[in-house]
mmCIF file of C-alpha atoms and ligand atoms in Angstrom:
data_model
loop_
_atom_site.group_PDB
_atom_site.id
_atom_site.type_symbol
_atom_site.label_atom_id
_atom_site.label_comp_id
_atom_site.label_asym_id
_atom_site.label_seq_id
_atom_site.Cartn_x
_atom_site.Cartn_y
_atom_site.Cartn_z
ATOM 1 C CA MET A 619 78.241 67.593 97.806
ATOM 2 C CA ASN A 620 80.373 68.187 100.870
ATOM 3 C CA ILE A 621 82.761 71.066 100.204
ATOM 4 C CA LEU A 622 85.650 71.956 102.481
ATOM 5 C CA ILE A 623 86.747 75.581 102.223
ATOM 6 C CA THR A 624 89.912 76.352 104.191
ATOM 7 C CA GLY A 625 90.601 79.920 105.335
ATOM 8 C CA GLY A 626 86.932 80.804 104.939
ATOM 9 C CA ALA A 627 87.007 83.359 107.763
ATOM 10 C CA GLY A 628 89.611 85.463 105.961
ATOM 11 C CA PHE A 629 89.165 88.154 103.354
ATOM 12 C CA ILE A 630 88.736 86.217 100.091
ATOM 13 C CA GLY A 631 87.627 83.009 101.808
ATOM 14 C CA SER A 632 84.616 84.721 103.410
ATOM 15 C CA HIS A 633 83.423 85.905 99.979
ATOM 16 C CA VAL A 634 83.863 82.391 98.581
ATOM 17 C CA VAL A 635 82.021 80.800 101.527
ATOM 18 C CA ARG A 636 79.162 83.317 101.224
ATOM 19 C CA ARG A 637 78.847 82.696 97.494
ATOM 20 C CA PHE A 638 78.790 78.893 97.834
ATOM 21 C CA VAL A 639 76.407 78.844 100.812
ATOM 22 C CA LYS A 640 73.960 81.193 99.077
ATOM 23 C CA ASN A 641 74.192 79.867 95.504
ATOM 24 C CA TYR A 642 74.330 76.144 96.248
ATOM 25 C CA PRO A 643 71.755 75.280 98.909
ATOM 26 C CA ASP A 644 72.255 71.573 98.095
ATOM 27 C CA TYR A 645 75.936 71.700 99.050
ATOM 28 C CA LYS A 646 77.092 71.429 102.606
ATOM 29 C CA VAL A 647 79.837 74.013 103.021
ATOM 30 C CA TYR A 648 82.416 73.393 105.766
ATOM 31 C CA ASN A 649 84.608 76.361 106.626
ATOM 32 C CA LEU A 650 87.848 75.245 108.297
ATOM 33 C CA ASP A 651 89.793 78.123 109.807
ATOM 34 C CA LYS A 652 92.271 78.551 112.643
ATOM 35 C CA LEU A 653 91.095 82.118 113.260
ATOM 36 C CA THR A 654 94.529 83.691 113.226
ATOM 37 C CA TYR A 655 94.748 87.483 113.447
ATOM 38 C CA ALA A 656 93.366 87.508 109.859
ATOM 39 C CA GLY A 657 90.412 85.202 110.484
ATOM 40 C CA ASN A 658 87.227 86.845 111.661
ATOM 41 C CA LEU A 659 83.829 85.212 112.081
ATOM 42 C CA GLU A 660 82.221 88.654 111.891
ATOM 43 C CA ASN A 661 82.952 88.403 108.147
ATOM 44 C CA LEU A 662 80.262 85.720 107.900
ATOM 45 C CA LYS A 663 77.615 86.736 110.376
ATOM 46 C CA ASP A 664 75.015 87.277 107.614
ATOM 47 C CA ILE A 665 75.136 83.590 106.593
ATOM 48 C CA ASP A 666 76.344 81.655 109.622
ATOM 49 C CA LYS A 667 72.853 80.528 110.667
ATOM 50 C CA LEU A 668 72.094 78.918 107.302
ATOM 51 C CA SER A 669 71.647 75.162 107.532
ATOM 52 C CA ASN A 670 74.100 74.278 104.735
ATOM 53 C CA TYR A 671 76.980 76.078 106.495
ATOM 54 C CA LYS A 672 79.240 74.738 109.224
ATOM 55 C CA PHE A 673 82.282 76.334 110.828
ATOM 56 C CA ILE A 674 85.133 74.148 112.076
ATOM 57 C CA LYS A 675 87.929 75.743 114.083
ATOM 58 C CA GLY A 676 91.233 74.038 113.355
ATOM 59 C CA ASP A 677 94.789 74.300 112.125
ATOM 60 C CA ILE A 678 95.756 72.937 108.698
ATOM 61 C CA VAL A 679 99.244 72.253 110.079
ATOM 62 C CA ASP A 680 97.847 69.792 112.652
ATOM 63 C CA GLU A 681 98.251 66.459 110.848
ATOM 64 C CA GLU A 682 96.251 64.349 113.280
ATOM 65 C CA PHE A 683 93.346 66.776 113.309
ATOM 66 C CA ILE A 684 93.255 67.072 109.503
ATOM 67 C CA ASN A 685 93.433 63.307 108.972
ATOM 68 C CA SER A 686 90.628 62.684 111.447
ATOM 69 C CA LEU A 687 88.497 65.404 109.804
ATOM 70 C CA PHE A 688 88.807 63.687 106.425
ATOM 71 C CA LYS A 689 87.942 60.329 108.061
ATOM 72 C CA ARG A 690 84.865 61.844 109.678
ATOM 73 C CA ILE A 691 83.512 63.699 106.653
ATOM 74 C CA ASP A 692 83.491 62.460 103.070
ATOM 75 C CA PHE A 693 84.453 65.645 101.202
ATOM 76 C CA ASP A 694 83.804 65.849 97.464
ATOM 77 C CA GLY A 695 85.805 68.992 96.943
ATOM 78 C CA VAL A 696 88.363 71.138 98.734
ATOM 79 C CA ILE A 697 88.855 74.832 98.021
ATOM 80 C CA HIS A 698 92.095 75.672 99.782
ATOM 81 C CA LEU A 699 92.606 79.313 100.717
ATOM 82 C CA ALA A 700 94.035 79.121 104.250
ATOM 83 C CA ALA A 701 97.402 80.835 104.257
ATOM 84 C CA GLU A 702 99.581 83.479 105.777
ATOM 85 C CA SER A 703 99.027 86.177 103.180
ATOM 86 C CA HIS A 704 100.945 89.381 103.929
ATOM 87 C CA VAL A 705 104.347 90.007 102.301
ATOM 88 C CA ASP A 706 105.553 92.371 105.060
ATOM 89 C CA ARG A 707 104.810 89.771 107.762
ATOM 90 C CA SER A 708 106.655 87.146 105.685
ATOM 91 C CA ILE A 709 109.771 89.318 105.785
ATOM 92 C CA GLU A 710 109.540 89.421 109.608
ATOM 93 C CA ASP A 711 108.751 85.727 110.122
ATOM 94 C CA PRO A 712 109.351 83.493 107.060
ATOM 95 C CA LEU A 713 109.015 80.233 109.020
ATOM 96 C CA ALA A 714 105.382 80.978 109.881
ATOM 97 C CA PHE A 715 104.767 81.086 106.123
ATOM 98 C CA VAL A 716 106.573 77.792 105.523
ATOM 99 C CA ARG A 717 104.537 76.137 108.273
ATOM 100 C CA THR A 718 101.109 77.256 107.114
ATOM 101 C CA ASN A 719 101.534 77.685 103.372
ATOM 102 C CA VAL A 720 103.824 74.737 102.655
ATOM 103 C CA ILE A 721 103.362 72.173 105.442
ATOM 104 C CA GLY A 722 99.697 73.049 105.916
ATOM 105 C CA THR A 723 99.018 72.611 102.195
ATOM 106 C CA VAL A 724 100.848 69.266 102.063
ATOM 107 C CA ASN A 725 98.862 68.112 105.095
ATOM 108 C CA ILE A 726 95.548 68.866 103.373
ATOM 109 C CA LEU A 727 96.775 67.344 100.099
ATOM 110 C CA ASN A 728 97.810 64.183 101.913
ATOM 111 C CA ALA A 729 94.524 63.830 103.752
ATOM 112 C CA ALA A 730 92.543 64.402 100.528
ATOM 113 C CA LYS A 731 94.708 61.949 98.582
ATOM 114 C CA ASN A 732 94.438 59.251 101.277
ATOM 115 C CA SER A 733 90.706 59.610 101.627
ATOM 116 C CA TRP A 734 90.034 59.669 97.855
ATOM 117 C CA ILE A 735 92.718 57.236 96.623
ATOM 118 C CA ASN A 736 90.334 54.347 95.825
ATOM 119 C CA ASN A 737 88.147 56.488 93.609
ATOM 120 C CA PHE A 738 89.123 59.978 92.490
ATOM 121 C CA LYS A 739 86.013 60.297 90.311
ATOM 122 C CA GLY A 740 84.000 63.401 91.172
ATOM 123 C CA LYS A 741 86.666 64.694 93.578
ATOM 124 C CA LEU A 742 88.582 67.948 93.203
ATOM 125 C CA PHE A 743 91.350 69.747 95.078
ATOM 126 C CA TYR A 744 91.267 73.453 94.208
ATOM 127 C CA HIS A 745 94.321 75.411 95.283
ATOM 128 C CA VAL A 746 93.922 79.201 95.412
ATOM 129 C CA SER A 747 97.200 80.942 94.693
ATOM 130 C CA THR A 748 98.697 84.246 93.710
ATOM 131 C CA ASP A 749 100.344 85.924 90.719
ATOM 132 C CA GLU A 750 103.269 86.759 93.026
ATOM 133 C CA VAL A 751 104.740 83.278 92.338
ATOM 134 C CA TYR A 752 105.776 84.585 88.885
ATOM 135 C CA GLY A 753 108.057 87.210 90.424
ATOM 136 C CA SER A 754 108.343 90.716 89.065
ATOM 137 C CA LEU A 755 107.695 92.144 85.593
ATOM 138 C CA GLY A 756 109.594 95.050 84.080
ATOM 139 C CA ASN A 757 107.623 97.825 82.436
ATOM 140 C CA GLU A 758 106.365 95.523 79.676
ATOM 141 C CA GLY A 759 104.658 92.129 79.417
ATOM 142 C CA LEU A 760 102.061 90.109 81.308
ATOM 143 C CA PHE A 761 102.089 86.911 83.383
ATOM 144 C CA THR A 762 100.579 84.001 81.460
ATOM 145 C CA GLU A 763 99.993 80.446 82.715
ATOM 146 C CA GLU A 764 103.291 79.530 80.995
ATOM 147 C CA THR A 765 105.414 82.151 82.791
ATOM 148 C CA SER A 766 108.169 80.494 84.861
ATOM 149 C CA TYR A 767 107.946 80.706 88.617
ATOM 150 C CA ASP A 768 110.414 83.229 90.044
ATOM 151 C CA PRO A 769 109.235 84.227 93.539
ATOM 152 C CA ASN A 770 111.073 86.978 95.412
ATOM 153 C CA SER A 771 109.493 87.246 98.870
ATOM 154 C CA PRO A 772 109.182 84.578 101.567
ATOM 155 C CA TYR A 773 105.397 84.824 101.023
ATOM 156 C CA SER A 774 105.573 84.214 97.272
ATOM 157 C CA ALA A 775 108.234 81.518 97.717
ATOM 158 C CA SER A 776 105.954 79.653 100.145
ATOM 159 C CA LYS A 777 102.978 79.967 97.771
ATOM 160 C CA ALA A 778 105.127 78.815 94.822
ATOM 161 C CA SER A 779 106.192 75.805 96.865
ATOM 162 C CA SER A 780 102.588 74.962 97.720
ATOM 163 C CA ASP A 781 101.607 75.226 94.018
ATOM 164 C CA HIS A 782 104.406 72.785 93.145
ATOM 165 C CA PHE A 783 103.207 70.332 95.782
ATOM 166 C CA VAL A 784 99.674 70.441 94.388
ATOM 167 C CA ARG A 785 100.954 69.692 90.901
ATOM 168 C CA ALA A 786 103.202 66.942 92.272
ATOM 169 C CA TYR A 787 100.218 65.257 93.957
ATOM 170 C CA GLY A 788 98.405 65.394 90.614
ATOM 171 C CA GLU A 789 101.295 63.802 88.741
ATOM 172 C CA THR A 790 102.383 61.300 91.388
ATOM 173 C CA TYR A 791 99.096 60.101 92.845
ATOM 174 C CA GLY A 792 96.578 61.180 90.190
ATOM 175 C CA LEU A 793 94.888 63.656 92.551
ATOM 176 C CA PRO A 794 92.418 65.761 90.511
ATOM 177 C CA PHE A 795 93.345 69.407 90.973
ATOM 178 C CA VAL A 796 93.025 72.918 89.618
ATOM 179 C CA ILE A 797 95.104 75.952 90.574
ATOM 180 C CA SER A 798 94.323 79.601 90.027
ATOM 181 C CA ASN A 799 96.813 82.453 90.353
ATOM 182 C CA CYS A 800 95.123 85.762 91.001
ATOM 183 C CA SER A 801 96.249 89.375 91.136
ATOM 184 C CA ASN A 802 95.771 91.763 94.096
ATOM 185 C CA ASN A 803 92.225 91.712 95.476
ATOM 186 C CA TYR A 804 90.406 94.569 97.191
ATOM 187 C CA GLY A 805 86.930 94.999 98.658
ATOM 188 C CA PRO A 806 84.888 94.559 101.857
ATOM 189 C CA TYR A 807 86.361 92.565 104.798
ATOM 190 C CA HIS A 808 89.965 93.217 103.692
ATOM 191 C CA PHE A 809 92.257 93.245 106.733
ATOM 192 C CA PRO A 810 93.755 96.730 107.206
ATOM 193 C CA GLU A 811 97.370 95.614 106.845
ATOM 194 C CA LYS A 812 97.150 95.613 103.029
ATOM 195 C CA LEU A 813 97.508 98.821 101.023
ATOM 196 C CA ILE A 814 93.883 99.798 100.280
ATOM 197 C CA PRO A 815 92.166 99.072 103.641
ATOM 198 C CA LEU A 816 95.178 100.346 105.604
ATOM 199 C CA PHE A 817 95.035 103.637 103.746
ATOM 200 C CA ILE A 818 91.223 103.869 104.063
ATOM 201 C CA ASN A 819 91.593 103.468 107.826
ATOM 202 C CA ASN A 820 94.444 105.989 108.016
ATOM 203 C CA ILE A 821 92.503 108.541 105.961
ATOM 204 C CA ILE A 822 89.504 108.157 108.294
ATOM 205 C CA GLU A 823 91.838 108.711 111.260
ATOM 206 C CA LYS A 824 93.814 111.477 109.486
ATOM 207 C CA LYS A 825 97.028 109.468 109.949
ATOM 208 C CA SER A 826 99.927 109.543 107.483
ATOM 209 C CA LEU A 827 99.795 107.308 104.390
ATOM 210 C CA PRO A 828 103.088 105.380 104.245
ATOM 211 C CA VAL A 829 103.951 104.904 100.561
ATOM 212 C CA TYR A 830 106.924 102.550 100.134
ATOM 213 C CA GLY A 831 109.879 103.785 98.056
ATOM 214 C CA ASP A 832 108.996 106.090 95.194
ATOM 215 C CA GLY A 833 105.405 104.779 94.920
ATOM 216 C CA LYS A 834 105.946 103.711 91.316
ATOM 217 C CA TYR A 835 105.342 100.020 91.995
ATOM 218 C CA THR A 836 102.478 98.621 89.940
ATOM 219 C CA ARG A 837 99.762 96.129 90.865
ATOM 220 C CA ASP A 838 96.782 94.728 88.952
ATOM 221 C CA TRP A 839 93.680 95.117 91.164
ATOM 222 C CA LEU A 840 90.567 92.926 91.128
ATOM 223 C CA PHE A 841 87.337 93.378 93.106
ATOM 224 C CA VAL A 842 87.094 90.444 95.511
ATOM 225 C CA GLU A 843 83.559 89.402 94.467
ATOM 226 C CA ASP A 844 84.827 88.990 90.913
ATOM 227 C CA HIS A 845 87.549 86.697 92.250
ATOM 228 C CA ALA A 846 84.953 84.653 94.180
ATOM 229 C CA ARG A 847 82.906 84.328 90.976
ATOM 230 C CA ALA A 848 86.003 83.155 89.101
ATOM 231 C CA ILE A 849 86.706 80.570 91.825
ATOM 232 C CA ASP A 850 83.118 79.310 91.514
ATOM 233 C CA LEU A 851 83.571 78.932 87.722
ATOM 234 C CA VAL A 852 86.963 77.223 87.954
ATOM 235 C CA PHE A 853 85.681 74.865 90.661
ATOM 236 C CA HIS A 854 82.714 73.773 88.553
ATOM 237 C CA LYS A 855 84.020 74.069 84.984
ATOM 238 C CA GLY A 856 87.828 74.175 85.194
ATOM 239 C CA LYS A 857 89.793 71.380 83.540
ATOM 240 C CA ASN A 858 91.595 68.840 85.707
ATOM 241 C CA HIS A 859 95.367 69.537 86.120
ATOM 242 C CA GLU A 860 95.023 73.063 84.695
ATOM 243 C CA THR A 861 96.069 76.467 85.968
ATOM 244 C CA TYR A 862 94.039 79.639 85.414
ATOM 245 C CA ASN A 863 95.344 83.170 85.787
ATOM 246 C CA ILE A 864 92.776 85.619 87.182
ATOM 247 C CA GLY A 865 93.249 89.371 86.964
ATOM 248 C CA GLY A 866 91.524 92.681 86.691
ATOM 249 C CA PHE A 867 93.054 94.043 83.452
ATOM 250 C CA ASN A 868 93.542 96.950 85.809
ATOM 251 C CA GLU A 869 97.088 98.142 86.478
ATOM 252 C CA TRP A 870 97.773 101.029 88.831
ATOM 253 C CA GLN A 871 100.977 102.565 90.065
ATOM 254 C CA ASN A 872 100.641 102.713 93.860
ATOM 255 C CA ILE A 873 100.933 106.482 94.012
ATOM 256 C CA ASN A 874 98.191 107.011 91.408
ATOM 257 C CA LEU A 875 95.921 104.558 93.195
ATOM 258 C CA VAL A 876 96.524 106.316 96.524
ATOM 259 C CA LYS A 877 95.734 109.711 94.988
ATOM 260 C CA LEU A 878 92.465 108.364 93.531
ATOM 261 C CA LEU A 879 91.568 106.842 96.906
ATOM 262 C CA CYS A 880 92.258 110.204 98.588
ATOM 263 C CA LEU A 881 89.892 111.942 96.150
ATOM 264 C CA VAL A 882 87.106 109.396 96.721
ATOM 265 C CA MET A 883 87.540 109.591 100.504
ATOM 266 C CA ASP A 884 87.550 113.411 100.540
ATOM 267 C CA LYS A 885 84.218 113.361 98.707
ATOM 268 C CA LYS A 886 82.669 110.711 100.947
ATOM 269 C CA LEU A 887 83.879 112.361 104.156
ATOM 270 C CA ASN A 888 82.912 115.861 103.015
ATOM 271 C CA ARG A 889 86.488 117.040 103.359
ATOM 272 C CA THR A 890 88.051 119.694 101.127
ATOM 273 C CA GLN A 891 89.523 118.269 97.977
ATOM 274 C CA GLY A 892 93.251 117.628 98.443
ATOM 275 C CA GLU A 893 93.040 117.253 102.222
ATOM 276 C CA SER A 894 93.774 113.510 102.335
ATOM 277 C CA GLU A 895 96.532 113.731 99.727
ATOM 278 C CA LYS A 896 98.491 115.846 102.191
ATOM 279 C CA LEU A 897 98.765 112.719 104.376
ATOM 280 C CA ILE A 898 100.939 110.916 101.779
ATOM 281 C CA THR A 899 104.376 110.201 103.236
ATOM 282 C CA TYR A 900 107.138 108.403 101.371
ATOM 283 C CA VAL A 901 108.771 105.851 103.655
ATOM 284 C CA LYS A 902 111.581 103.287 103.470
ATOM 285 C CA ASP A 903 111.041 100.725 100.730
ATOM 286 C CA ARG A 904 110.053 97.107 101.305
ATOM 287 C CA PRO A 905 113.096 94.821 100.807
ATOM 288 C CA GLY A 906 112.857 92.763 97.591
ATOM 289 C CA HIS A 907 109.867 94.868 96.483
ATOM 290 C CA ASP A 908 108.478 93.486 93.186
ATOM 291 C CA LEU A 909 108.219 96.289 90.630
ATOM 292 C CA ARG A 910 105.172 95.216 88.672
ATOM 293 C CA TYR A 911 102.519 92.488 88.530
ATOM 294 C CA ALA A 912 100.111 92.210 85.597
ATOM 295 C CA ILE A 913 97.976 89.245 84.624
ATOM 296 C CA ASP A 914 97.006 87.991 81.212
ATOM 297 C CA ALA A 915 93.568 86.575 82.053
ATOM 298 C CA SER A 916 92.658 85.598 78.490
ATOM 299 C CA LYS A 917 92.617 81.838 79.210
ATOM 300 C CA ILE A 918 89.863 82.000 81.844
ATOM 301 C CA ASN A 919 88.055 84.512 79.651
ATOM 302 C CA LYS A 920 88.208 82.301 76.545
ATOM 303 C CA HIS A 921 87.639 78.914 78.210
ATOM 304 C CA LEU A 922 85.189 79.816 80.987
ATOM 305 C CA GLY A 923 83.751 83.145 79.834
ATOM 306 C CA TRP A 924 84.916 85.032 82.936
ATOM 307 C CA LYS A 925 85.700 88.725 83.034
ATOM 308 C CA PRO A 926 85.587 91.345 85.798
ATOM 309 C CA SER A 927 82.102 92.795 86.344
ATOM 310 C CA VAL A 928 82.986 96.156 87.870
ATOM 311 C CA THR A 929 85.420 98.891 86.876
ATOM 312 C CA PHE A 930 88.060 99.897 89.410
ATOM 313 C CA GLU A 931 86.325 103.222 90.047
ATOM 314 C CA GLU A 932 83.037 101.400 90.822
ATOM 315 C CA GLY A 933 84.754 98.762 92.956
ATOM 316 C CA LEU A 934 86.771 101.306 94.898
ATOM 317 C CA GLU A 935 83.683 103.400 95.629
ATOM 318 C CA LYS A 936 81.777 100.308 96.805
ATOM 319 C CA THR A 937 84.740 99.408 99.011
ATOM 320 C CA VAL A 938 85.025 102.853 100.568
ATOM 321 C CA ASP A 939 81.232 102.919 101.169
ATOM 322 C CA TRP A 940 81.473 99.523 102.862
ATOM 323 C CA TYR A 941 84.270 100.622 105.222
ATOM 324 C CA LEU A 942 82.469 103.841 106.096
ATOM 325 C CA SER A 943 79.258 102.021 106.950
ATOM 326 C CA ASN A 944 81.015 99.191 108.830
ATOM 327 C CA SER A 945 83.050 101.194 111.304
ATOM 328 C CA GLU A 946 82.267 98.669 114.048
ATOM 329 C CA TRP A 947 84.009 95.904 112.045
ATOM 330 C CA LEU A 948 87.010 98.159 111.489
ATOM 331 C CA ASN A 949 87.130 99.336 115.113
ATOM 332 C CA HIS A 950 87.092 95.765 116.450
ATOM 333 C CA ILE A 951 90.184 94.995 114.382
ATOM 334 C CA THR A 952 92.116 98.190 114.845
ATOM 335 C CA SER A 953 91.593 98.360 118.598
ATOM 336 C CA GLY A 954 93.261 94.998 119.360
ATOM 337 C CA ASP A 955 96.696 93.508 118.538
ATOM 338 C CA TYR A 956 96.649 95.604 115.390
ATOM 339 C CA LYS A 957 97.982 98.567 117.390
ATOM 340 C CA GLU A 958 101.150 96.612 118.252
ATOM 341 C CA TYR A 959 101.511 95.465 114.649
ATOM 342 C CA TYR A 960 101.201 99.015 113.386
ATOM 343 C CA LYS A 961 103.781 100.321 115.833
ATOM 344 C CA LYS A 962 106.240 97.564 114.946
ATOM 345 C CA MET A 963 105.949 97.987 111.178
ATOM 346 C CA TYR A 964 105.503 101.730 110.802
ATOM 347 C CA SER A 965 107.023 103.612 113.722
HETATM 348 P P1 LIG B 1630 93.676 86.343 104.707
HETATM 349 O O1 LIG B 1630 94.999 86.504 105.380
HETATM 350 O O2 LIG B 1630 92.685 87.439 104.758
HETATM 351 O O3 LIG B 1630 92.947 85.032 105.262
HETATM 352 C C1 LIG B 1630 93.624 83.846 105.519
HETATM 353 C C2 LIG B 1630 92.711 82.961 106.357
HETATM 354 O O4 LIG B 1630 93.392 81.707 106.602
HETATM 355 C C3 LIG B 1630 92.360 83.546 107.728
HETATM 356 O O5 LIG B 1630 90.990 83.389 107.992
HETATM 357 C C4 LIG B 1630 93.193 82.722 108.700
HETATM 358 O O6 LIG B 1630 92.608 82.586 109.984
HETATM 359 C C5 LIG B 1630 93.269 81.382 107.976
HETATM 360 N N1 LIG B 1630 94.444 80.607 108.373
HETATM 361 C C6 LIG B 1630 95.729 81.048 108.448
HETATM 362 N N2 LIG B 1630 96.523 80.054 108.901
HETATM 363 C C7 LIG B 1630 95.732 78.974 109.088
HETATM 364 C C8 LIG B 1630 95.972 77.648 109.538
HETATM 365 N N3 LIG B 1630 97.197 77.253 109.894
HETATM 366 N N4 LIG B 1630 94.941 76.780 109.600
HETATM 367 C C9 LIG B 1630 93.689 77.179 109.240
HETATM 368 N N5 LIG B 1630 93.399 78.428 108.847
HETATM 369 C C10 LIG B 1630 94.414 79.315 108.761
HETATM 370 O O7 LIG B 1630 94.044 85.952 103.202
HETATM 371 P P2 LIG B 1630 93.298 86.316 101.845
HETATM 372 O O8 LIG B 1630 93.795 87.622 101.367
HETATM 373 O O9 LIG B 1630 91.851 86.090 102.008
HETATM 374 O O10 LIG B 1630 93.907 85.199 100.887
HETATM 375 C C11 LIG B 1630 93.311 83.918 100.803
HETATM 376 C C12 LIG B 1630 94.104 83.069 99.823
HETATM 377 O O11 LIG B 1630 94.130 83.708 98.545
HETATM 378 C C13 LIG B 1630 95.554 82.878 100.241
HETATM 379 O O12 LIG B 1630 95.929 81.549 99.921
HETATM 380 C C14 LIG B 1630 96.325 83.872 99.379
HETATM 381 O O13 LIG B 1630 97.637 83.414 99.120
HETATM 382 C C15 LIG B 1630 95.476 83.879 98.122
HETATM 383 N N6 LIG B 1630 95.505 85.139 97.343
HETATM 384 C C16 LIG B 1630 95.295 86.349 97.951
HETATM 385 C C17 LIG B 1630 95.270 87.510 97.190
HETATM 386 C C18 LIG B 1630 95.004 88.869 97.810
HETATM 387 O O14 LIG B 1630 95.088 89.887 97.125
HETATM 388 N N7 LIG B 1630 94.617 88.945 99.080
HETATM 389 C C19 LIG B 1630 95.497 87.449 95.809
HETATM 390 C C20 LIG B 1630 95.709 86.191 95.220
HETATM 391 C C21 LIG B 1630 95.706 85.050 95.999
HETATM 392 P P1 LIG B 1631 100.015 94.917 99.596
HETATM 393 O O1 LIG B 1631 98.616 95.369 99.768
HETATM 394 O O2 LIG B 1631 100.814 94.541 100.803
HETATM 395 O O3 LIG B 1631 99.986 93.719 98.537
HETATM 396 P P2 LIG B 1631 101.226 92.958 97.800
HETATM 397 O O4 LIG B 1631 102.499 93.314 98.442
HETATM 398 O O5 LIG B 1631 100.867 91.526 98.030
HETATM 399 O O6 LIG B 1631 101.136 93.381 96.364
HETATM 400 O O7 LIG B 1631 100.821 96.061 98.840
HETATM 401 C C1 LIG B 1631 100.407 96.562 97.590
HETATM 402 C C2 LIG B 1631 101.438 97.567 97.131
HETATM 403 O O8 LIG B 1631 101.414 98.688 98.020
HETATM 404 C C3 LIG B 1631 102.872 97.029 97.164
HETATM 405 O O9 LIG B 1631 103.599 97.574 96.086
HETATM 406 C C4 LIG B 1631 103.422 97.560 98.480
HETATM 407 C C5 LIG B 1631 102.688 98.894 98.644
HETATM 408 N N1 LIG B 1631 102.446 99.330 100.046
HETATM 409 C C6 LIG B 1631 102.831 100.605 100.454
HETATM 410 O O10 LIG B 1631 103.372 101.417 99.662
HETATM 411 N N2 LIG B 1631 102.590 100.966 101.759
HETATM 412 C C7 LIG B 1631 102.012 100.114 102.650
HETATM 413 O O11 LIG B 1631 101.843 100.490 103.840
HETATM 414 C C8 LIG B 1631 101.601 98.810 102.211
HETATM 415 C C9 LIG B 1631 100.946 97.842 103.161
HETATM 416 C C10 LIG B 1631 101.836 98.465 100.890
#
């Protein structure tokens, strides 16, 4: 099998690439990534010499390049993760999200459809998406696969659009596809623009912890390796034309999560208990901030037998340990353009 994984140098993509390269030595895994600010080949240096792995640098928006790639290599499956992924950046530059997440996805869909059109048997387009397409929940209820799309940010609107295009290619051209919509991931190799790694980095540096609004926003957190395992299952056992919700059964109000993280970090850094909590600073809210996300993951549990393998406390401790023992990785990122980003968004 030739498998194309897009966005494999990013956070979740690198865990998916690692899992497929290690678990399926008979597959040839092609990682296509543009290496934007979020793409980092250091995420894969433990597996990049393996003979069933190949990195291809390229842009999913580049139609000619994508078409020629699909002419050159006969892919059996595509796992599409490449995207602009940060809500705050989408508020600053929505068009970048339309280009990559919408046009880029249609480009890949088109190339897959054209190259597979004479025989779809054994082919699969797997689109990796987010629970944010469902919009915001109130204090009650969960997102199911039947929940209507109701995106509120330019990021979630672009992902919702890409999901619709995938479904449309299934209906119109018969393209075999699966989609999964997952909750917030955390774990090693997470770029420090998102809540957990940003706050880990700030705690290490004793910088303030910018909590948006009143901190009562709620997210459902899943350890990234559990997401990669779910993607593996859906890719191999998921039903054609189906959607699977993936979540951690693990809701946290931001402020409670941040306080737990402070406690764990104080312990790990041998600081006095309560020291990091003093860094919490309430700052201006994110515009259009979704109040609550929570996933009903019973379908993937019932149909494919998937459930998270670690508790949040275990996953968070593993994550903190990873960041503390990979300071070189973190320093490489935070010493570059990141400084400008941080100044622009937080000063
Ligand atoms: P990320 O930002 O860490 O990585 C994205 C990767 O895509 C990077 O390696 C980047 O270089 C690459 N990329 C961006 N634009 C590209 C382009 N034009 N051509 C080729 N490559 C390009 O993102 P992530 O957090 O790993 O998310 C991966 C996917 O999972 C995304 O589709 C995202 O919407 C989805 N998702 C993320 C989460 C989460 O919590 N992070 C949750 C659910 C779903
Ligand atoms: P984030 O990690 O950006 O993920 P998403 O917006 O996709 O859920 O943010 C998680 C939550 O943390 C969200 O409610 C916004 C909040 N947040 C802060 O309070 N401060 C921050 O600096 C960041 C990046 C996020």
